[in-house]
C-alpha positions as CSV (number, residue, x, y, z in Angstrom):
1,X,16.3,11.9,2.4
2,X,13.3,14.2,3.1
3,X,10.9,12.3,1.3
4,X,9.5,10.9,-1.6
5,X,9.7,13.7,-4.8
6,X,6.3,12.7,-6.4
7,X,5.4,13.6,-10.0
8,X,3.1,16.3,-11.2
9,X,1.3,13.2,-12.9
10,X,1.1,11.0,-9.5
11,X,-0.1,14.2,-7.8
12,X,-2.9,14.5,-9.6
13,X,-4.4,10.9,-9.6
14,X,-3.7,10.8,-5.5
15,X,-5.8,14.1,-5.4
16,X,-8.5,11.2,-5.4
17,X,-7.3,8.5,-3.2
18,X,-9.8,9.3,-0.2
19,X,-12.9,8.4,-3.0
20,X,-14.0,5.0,-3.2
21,X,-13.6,5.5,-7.6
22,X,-9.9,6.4,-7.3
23,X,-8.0,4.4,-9.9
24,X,-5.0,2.4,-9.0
25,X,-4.4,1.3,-12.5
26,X,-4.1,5.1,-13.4
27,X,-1.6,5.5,-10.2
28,X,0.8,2.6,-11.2
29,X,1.0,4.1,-14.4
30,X,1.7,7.6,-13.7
31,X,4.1,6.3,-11.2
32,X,6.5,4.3,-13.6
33,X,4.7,1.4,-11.9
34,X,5.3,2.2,-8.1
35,X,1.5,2.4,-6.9
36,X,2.7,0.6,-3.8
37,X,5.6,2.5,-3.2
38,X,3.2,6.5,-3.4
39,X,-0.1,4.8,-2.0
40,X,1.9,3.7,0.9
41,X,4.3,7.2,1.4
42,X,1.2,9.3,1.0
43,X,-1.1,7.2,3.2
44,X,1.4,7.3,5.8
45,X,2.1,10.6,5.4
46,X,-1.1,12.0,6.2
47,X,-2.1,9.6,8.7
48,X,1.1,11.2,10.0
49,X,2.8,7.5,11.1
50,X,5.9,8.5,9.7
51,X,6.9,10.9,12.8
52,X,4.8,9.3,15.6
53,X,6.6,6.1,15.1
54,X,9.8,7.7,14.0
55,X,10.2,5.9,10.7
56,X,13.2,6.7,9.1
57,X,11.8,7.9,5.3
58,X,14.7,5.9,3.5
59,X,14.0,2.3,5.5
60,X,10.2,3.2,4.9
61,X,11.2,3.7,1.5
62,X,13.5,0.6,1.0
63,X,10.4,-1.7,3.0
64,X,8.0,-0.7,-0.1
65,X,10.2,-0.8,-3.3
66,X,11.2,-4.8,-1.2
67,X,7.6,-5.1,-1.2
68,X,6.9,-4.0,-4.7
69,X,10.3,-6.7,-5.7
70,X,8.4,-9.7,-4.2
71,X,5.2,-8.6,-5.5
72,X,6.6,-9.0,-8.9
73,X,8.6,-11.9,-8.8
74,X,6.0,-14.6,-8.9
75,X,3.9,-12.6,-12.1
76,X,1.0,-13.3,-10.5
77,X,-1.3,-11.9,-12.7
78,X,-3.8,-11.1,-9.4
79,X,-1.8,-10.7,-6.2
80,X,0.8,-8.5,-7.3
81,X,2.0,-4.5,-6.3
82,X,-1.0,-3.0,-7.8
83,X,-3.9,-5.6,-6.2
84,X,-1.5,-4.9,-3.2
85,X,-1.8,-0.7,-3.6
86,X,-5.8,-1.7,-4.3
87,X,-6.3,-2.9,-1.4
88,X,-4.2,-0.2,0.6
89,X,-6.2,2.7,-0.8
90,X,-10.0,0.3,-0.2
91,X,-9.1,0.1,3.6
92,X,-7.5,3.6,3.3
93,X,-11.5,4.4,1.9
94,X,-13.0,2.9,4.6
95,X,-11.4,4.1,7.8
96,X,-11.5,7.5,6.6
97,X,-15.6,6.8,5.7
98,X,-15.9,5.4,8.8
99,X,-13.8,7.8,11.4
100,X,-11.8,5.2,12.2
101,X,-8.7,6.9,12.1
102,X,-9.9,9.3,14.2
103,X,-10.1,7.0,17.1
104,X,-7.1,4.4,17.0
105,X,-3.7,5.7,14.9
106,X,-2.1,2.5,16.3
107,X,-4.7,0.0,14.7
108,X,-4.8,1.9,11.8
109,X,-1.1,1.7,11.4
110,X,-1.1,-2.2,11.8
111,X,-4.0,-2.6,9.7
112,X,-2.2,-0.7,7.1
113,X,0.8,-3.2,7.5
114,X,-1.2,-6.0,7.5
115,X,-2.7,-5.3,4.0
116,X,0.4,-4.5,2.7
117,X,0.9,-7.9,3.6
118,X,-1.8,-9.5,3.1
119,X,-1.1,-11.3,-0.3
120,X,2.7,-11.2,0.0
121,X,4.6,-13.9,-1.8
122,X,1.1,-15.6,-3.2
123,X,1.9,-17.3,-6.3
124,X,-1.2,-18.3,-7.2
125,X,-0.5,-22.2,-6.7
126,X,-3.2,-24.6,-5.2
127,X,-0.9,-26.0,-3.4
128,X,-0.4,-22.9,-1.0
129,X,-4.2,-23.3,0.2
130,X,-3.2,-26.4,1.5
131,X,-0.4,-24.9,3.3
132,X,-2.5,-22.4,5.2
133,X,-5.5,-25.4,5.6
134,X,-2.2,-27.1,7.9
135,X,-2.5,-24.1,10.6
């Protein structure tokens, strides 16, 4: 696999994802609803992670569409794929704004990771905030 074949349609809403107005909605749904999955390819495309940490394309691949699995299986109608892609292209906005990237590939690789993270597996039940109060 050479890489993700992205559609005329998704090409043209990621022609804005370095602006703080791009629209995630719009991505998700010229993507068949895989915001995650061409936020995350293009992002680390061009930040150029995928060859200086020698990411094989197809486990990157497999990685997001798992992500984009468990973002979806609780219906949470907040912290799901496309809050998740939000949030990717936002911090995406403001290393780029900042020069950031510039500086530190490494911490803008995990930082990248961590959002993707971030709201992983949040079900939206009160009872999780008292799990995370117990650390």
């Amino acid at each position: 696999m050479v890489g993700l074949s992205y559609p005329p349609s998704v090409i043209d809403v990621l022609k804005n994802v370095d602006k703080c107005t791009f629209n995630v909605f719009a991505l998700h749904e010229a993507s068949g609803e895989h915001a995650l999955k061409f936020i995350v390819y293009d992002l680390f495309t061009r930040y150029d992670l995928i060859s200086h940490f020698k990411i094989p394309v197809s486990s990157l691949v497999a990685f997001i569409e798992a992500l984009e699995v468990g973002y979806t299986k609780h219906t949470n109608p907040y912290h799901n794929l496309i809050h998740a892609a939000d949030v990717t292209q936002t911090v995406h906005y403001f290393i780029l704004r900042t020069g950031i990237v510039n500086l530190v590939k490494k911490i803008a690789f995990s930082t990248a990771a961590h959002f993707l993270l971030s709201d992983y597996g949040i079900i939206g039940c009160p009872l999780q905030s008292d799990y995370i109060d117990s650390f």
